[in-house]
Amino acid sequence: MKPVNLSRRAETDLAEAVGFIARENPAAAIAMRHRIAEAFALFARFPEAGIAQPGQAERILQAKGTPYRLIYRSDMAGVVILRIWHGARSWPPVS
């Protein structure tokens, strides 16, 4: 299994998403956070699980049961989640 790490931007994205949902429905926020954590576990076992982006190093995986997309890079050292982004929003800057 490869290690999975979150960039600071991804940590902020996740905290903002959970916080936004928790204001209306704390239980839903916990469930959403759990589903995203399941995607992290998938990356550890299958780092190429996401969809490759033509001409880019990043891959994308829709976190199952959520509107959130995980934008990440995978190499021999492991997986780095770059952004956690709501699918209804315009494409985020990665760097």
mmCIF file with all atom_site columns, C-alpha atoms in Angstrom:
data_model
loop_
_atom_site.group_PDB
_atom_site.id
_atom_site.type_symbol
_atom_site.label_atom_id
_atom_site.label_alt_id
_atom_site.label_comp_id
_atom_site.label_asym_id
_atom_site.label_entity_id
_atom_site.label_seq_id
_atom_site.pdbx_PDB_ins_code
_atom_site.Cartn_x
_atom_site.Cartn_y
_atom_site.Cartn_z
_atom_site.occupancy
_atom_site.B_iso_or_equiv
_atom_site.pdbx_formal_charge
_atom_site.auth_seq_id
_atom_site.auth_comp_id
_atom_site.auth_asym_id
_atom_site.auth_atom_id
_atom_site.pdbx_PDB_model_num
ATOM 1  C CA . MET A 1 1  ? 0.000   0.000  0.000   1.00 0.00 ? 1  MET A CA 1
ATOM 2  C CA . LYS A 1 2  ? 1.118   3.515  -0.750  1.00 0.00 ? 2  LYS A CA 1
ATOM 3  C CA . PRO A 1 3  ? 0.929   6.359  1.763   1.00 0.00 ? 3  PRO A CA 1
ATOM 4  C CA . VAL A 1 4  ? -1.793  8.937  1.126   1.00 0.00 ? 4  VAL A CA 1
ATOM 5  C CA . ASN A 1 5  ? -1.177  12.541 2.167   1.00 0.00 ? 5  ASN A CA 1
ATOM 6  C CA . LEU A 1 6  ? -3.245  15.693 1.883   1.00 0.00 ? 6  LEU A CA 1
ATOM 7  C CA . SER A 1 7  ? -1.777  18.964 0.709   1.00 0.00 ? 7  SER A CA 1
ATOM 8  C CA . ARG A 1 8  ? -2.511  21.984 2.873   1.00 0.00 ? 8  ARG A CA 1
ATOM 9  C CA . ARG A 1 9  ? -5.013  23.143 0.252   1.00 0.00 ? 9  ARG A CA 1
ATOM 10 C CA . ALA A 1 10 ? -6.796  19.784 0.389   1.00 0.00 ? 10 ALA A CA 1
ATOM 11 C CA . GLU A 1 11 ? -6.905  19.923 4.193   1.00 0.00 ? 11 GLU A CA 1
ATOM 12 C CA . THR A 1 12 ? -8.467  23.387 3.963   1.00 0.00 ? 12 THR A CA 1
ATOM 13 C CA . ASP A 1 13 ? -10.917 22.243 1.269   1.00 0.00 ? 13 ASP A CA 1
ATOM 14 C CA . LEU A 1 14 ? -12.028 19.334 3.445   1.00 0.00 ? 14 LEU A CA 1
ATOM 15 C CA . ALA A 1 15 ? -12.396 21.440 6.582   1.00 0.00 ? 15 ALA A CA 1
ATOM 16 C CA . GLU A 1 16 ? -14.444 24.041 4.697   1.00 0.00 ? 16 GLU A CA 1
ATOM 17 C CA . ALA A 1 17 ? -16.713 21.406 3.131   1.00 0.00 ? 17 ALA A CA 1
ATOM 18 C CA . VAL A 1 18 ? -17.325 19.617 6.428   1.00 0.00 ? 18 VAL A CA 1
ATOM 19 C CA . GLY A 1 19 ? -17.903 22.919 8.221   1.00 0.00 ? 19 GLY A CA 1
ATOM 20 C CA . PHE A 1 20 ? -20.367 24.137 5.598   1.00 0.00 ? 20 PHE A CA 1
ATOM 21 C CA . ILE A 1 21 ? -22.431 20.947 5.762   1.00 0.00 ? 21 ILE A CA 1
ATOM 22 C CA . ALA A 1 22 ? -22.218 20.747 9.569   1.00 0.00 ? 22 ALA A CA 1
ATOM 23 C CA . ARG A 1 23 ? -23.927 24.121 9.962   1.00 0.00 ? 23 ARG A CA 1
ATOM 24 C CA . GLU A 1 24 ? -27.131 22.596 8.586   1.00 0.00 ? 24 GLU A CA 1
ATOM 25 C CA . ASN A 1 25 ? -26.690 18.904 9.316   1.00 0.00 ? 25 ASN A CA 1
ATOM 26 C CA . PRO A 1 26 ? -23.840 17.665 11.549  1.00 0.00 ? 26 PRO A CA 1
ATOM 27 C CA . ALA A 1 27 ? -24.660 14.002 10.914  1.00 0.00 ? 27 ALA A CA 1
ATOM 28 C CA . ALA A 1 28 ? -24.466 14.526 7.146   1.00 0.00 ? 28 ALA A CA 1
ATOM 29 C CA . ALA A 1 29 ? -21.105 16.246 7.559   1.00 0.00 ? 29 ALA A CA 1
ATOM 30 C CA . ILE A 1 30 ? -19.744 13.258 9.476   1.00 0.00 ? 30 ILE A CA 1
ATOM 31 C CA . ALA A 1 31 ? -21.084 10.850 6.844   1.00 0.00 ? 31 ALA A CA 1
ATOM 32 C CA . MET A 1 32 ? -19.580 12.881 4.010   1.00 0.00 ? 32 MET A CA 1
ATOM 33 C CA . ARG A 1 33 ? -16.203 13.011 5.788   1.00 0.00 ? 33 ARG A CA 1
ATOM 34 C CA . HIS A 1 34 ? -16.356 9.223  6.199   1.00 0.00 ? 34 HIS A CA 1
ATOM 35 C CA . ARG A 1 35 ? -17.056 8.711  2.479   1.00 0.00 ? 35 ARG A CA 1
ATOM 36 C CA . ILE A 1 36 ? -14.106 10.887 1.545   1.00 0.00 ? 36 ILE A CA 1
ATOM 37 C CA . ALA A 1 37 ? -11.909 8.926  3.977   1.00 0.00 ? 37 ALA A CA 1
ATOM 38 C CA . GLU A 1 38 ? -13.004 5.754  2.157   1.00 0.00 ? 38 GLU A CA 1
ATOM 39 C CA . ALA A 1 39 ? -11.606 7.275  -1.044  1.00 0.00 ? 39 ALA A CA 1
ATOM 40 C CA . PHE A 1 40 ? -8.282  7.855  0.746   1.00 0.00 ? 40 PHE A CA 1
ATOM 41 C CA . ALA A 1 41 ? -8.206  4.158  1.658   1.00 0.00 ? 41 ALA A CA 1
ATOM 42 C CA . LEU A 1 42 ? -8.936  3.258  -1.978  1.00 0.00 ? 42 LEU A CA 1
ATOM 43 C CA . PHE A 1 43 ? -5.961  5.367  -3.112  1.00 0.00 ? 43 PHE A CA 1
ATOM 44 C CA . ALA A 1 44 ? -3.665  3.517  -0.716  1.00 0.00 ? 44 ALA A CA 1
ATOM 45 C CA . ARG A 1 45 ? -4.558  0.230  -2.418  1.00 0.00 ? 45 ARG A CA 1
ATOM 46 C CA . PHE A 1 46 ? -5.249  1.440  -5.964  1.00 0.00 ? 46 PHE A CA 1
ATOM 47 C CA . PRO A 1 47 ? -3.429  4.728  -6.591  1.00 0.00 ? 47 PRO A CA 1
ATOM 48 C CA . GLU A 1 48 ? -4.444  4.770  -10.259 1.00 0.00 ? 48 GLU A CA 1
ATOM 49 C CA . ALA A 1 49 ? -8.171  4.447  -9.451  1.00 0.00 ? 49 ALA A CA 1
ATOM 50 C CA . GLY A 1 50 ? -9.043  7.954  -10.622 1.00 0.00 ? 50 GLY A CA 1
ATOM 51 C CA . ILE A 1 51 ? -9.480  9.261  -14.136 1.00 0.00 ? 51 ILE A CA 1
ATOM 52 C CA . ALA A 1 52 ? -6.309  10.497 -15.809 1.00 0.00 ? 52 ALA A CA 1
ATOM 53 C CA . GLN A 1 53 ? -6.383  14.033 -17.189 1.00 0.00 ? 53 GLN A CA 1
ATOM 54 C CA . PRO A 1 54 ? -4.932  14.275 -20.712 1.00 0.00 ? 54 PRO A CA 1
ATOM 55 C CA . GLY A 1 55 ? -1.641  16.142 -20.664 1.00 0.00 ? 55 GLY A CA 1
ATOM 56 C CA . GLN A 1 56 ? -1.662  16.566 -16.880 1.00 0.00 ? 56 GLN A CA 1
ATOM 57 C CA . ALA A 1 57 ? -0.133  14.677 -13.971 1.00 0.00 ? 57 ALA A CA 1
ATOM 58 C CA . GLU A 1 58 ? -3.325  14.965 -11.912 1.00 0.00 ? 58 GLU A CA 1
ATOM 59 C CA . ARG A 1 59 ? -6.057  12.363 -11.703 1.00 0.00 ? 59 ARG A CA 1
ATOM 60 C CA . ILE A 1 60 ? -9.628  12.833 -10.474 1.00 0.00 ? 60 ILE A CA 1
ATOM 61 C CA . LEU A 1 61 ? -11.853 10.557 -8.431  1.00 0.00 ? 61 LEU A CA 1
ATOM 62 C CA . GLN A 1 62 ? -15.429 11.324 -7.461  1.00 0.00 ? 62 GLN A CA 1
ATOM 63 C CA . ALA A 1 63 ? -15.814 10.368 -3.799  1.00 0.00 ? 63 ALA A CA 1
ATOM 64 C CA . LYS A 1 64 ? -18.620 7.802  -3.819  1.00 0.00 ? 64 LYS A CA 1
ATOM 65 C CA . GLY A 1 65 ? -21.894 9.101  -2.407  1.00 0.00 ? 65 GLY A CA 1
ATOM 66 C CA . THR A 1 66 ? -20.729 12.731 -2.382  1.00 0.00 ? 66 THR A CA 1
ATOM 67 C CA . PRO A 1 67 ? -20.580 15.607 -4.859  1.00 0.00 ? 67 PRO A CA 1
ATOM 68 C CA . TYR A 1 68 ? -16.855 15.984 -4.093  1.00 0.00 ? 68 TYR A CA 1
ATOM 69 C CA . ARG A 1 69 ? -14.008 15.275 -6.479  1.00 0.00 ? 69 ARG A CA 1
ATOM 70 C CA . LEU A 1 70 ? -10.549 14.457 -5.238  1.00 0.00 ? 70 LEU A CA 1
ATOM 71 C CA . ILE A 1 71 ? -7.784  15.832 -7.409  1.00 0.00 ? 71 ILE A CA 1
ATOM 72 C CA . TYR A 1 72 ? -4.529  14.003 -6.796  1.00 0.00 ? 72 TYR A CA 1
ATOM 73 C CA . ARG A 1 73 ? -1.139  12.899 -8.022  1.00 0.00 ? 73 ARG A CA 1
ATOM 74 C CA . SER A 1 74 ? 0.362   9.476  -7.632  1.00 0.00 ? 74 SER A CA 1
ATOM 75 C CA . ASP A 1 75 ? 3.991   8.449  -7.981  1.00 0.00 ? 75 ASP A CA 1
ATOM 76 C CA . MET A 1 76 ? 6.344   5.817  -6.590  1.00 0.00 ? 76 MET A CA 1
ATOM 77 C CA . ALA A 1 77 ? 6.446   7.587  -3.202  1.00 0.00 ? 77 ALA A CA 1
ATOM 78 C CA . GLY A 1 78 ? 2.690   7.644  -2.706  1.00 0.00 ? 78 GLY A CA 1
ATOM 79 C CA . VAL A 1 79 ? -0.454  9.651  -3.326  1.00 0.00 ? 79 VAL A CA 1
ATOM 80 C CA . VAL A 1 80 ? -0.915  13.352 -2.633  1.00 0.00 ? 80 VAL A CA 1
ATOM 81 C CA . ILE A 1 81 ? -4.459  14.720 -2.565  1.00 0.00 ? 81 ILE A CA 1
ATOM 82 C CA . LEU A 1 82 ? -4.117  18.224 -4.025  1.00 0.00 ? 82 LEU A CA 1
ATOM 83 C CA . ARG A 1 83 ? -7.703  19.479 -3.787  1.00 0.00 ? 83 ARG A CA 1
ATOM 84 C CA . ILE A 1 84 ? -11.131 18.308 -2.621  1.00 0.00 ? 84 ILE A CA 1
ATOM 85 C CA . TRP A 1 85 ? -13.611 20.107 -4.798  1.00 0.00 ? 85 TRP A CA 1
ATOM 86 C CA . HIS A 1 86 ? -17.404 20.204 -5.123  1.00 0.00 ? 86 HIS A CA 1
ATOM 87 C CA . GLY A 1 87 ? -18.365 18.997 -8.586  1.00 0.00 ? 87 GLY A CA 1
ATOM 88 C CA . ALA A 1 88 ? -20.798 21.881 -9.180  1.00 0.00 ? 88 ALA A CA 1
ATOM 89 C CA . ARG A 1 89 ? -18.028 24.460 -8.836  1.00 0.00 ? 89 ARG A CA 1
ATOM 90 C CA . SER A 1 90 ? -15.763 25.579 -11.659 1.00 0.00 ? 90 SER A CA 1
ATOM 91 C CA . TRP A 1 91 ? -12.431 23.822 -11.986 1.00 0.00 ? 91 TRP A CA 1
ATOM 92 C CA . PRO A 1 92 ? -10.077 24.717 -9.118  1.00 0.00 ? 92 PRO A CA 1
ATOM 93 C CA . PRO A 1 93 ? -6.504  25.861 -9.343  1.00 0.00 ? 93 PRO A CA 1
ATOM 94 C CA . VAL A 1 94 ? -4.336  22.914 -8.336  1.00 0.00 ? 94 VAL A CA 1
ATOM 95 C CA . SER A 1 95 ? -1.156  24.666 -7.252  1.00 0.00 ? 95 SER A CA 1
#
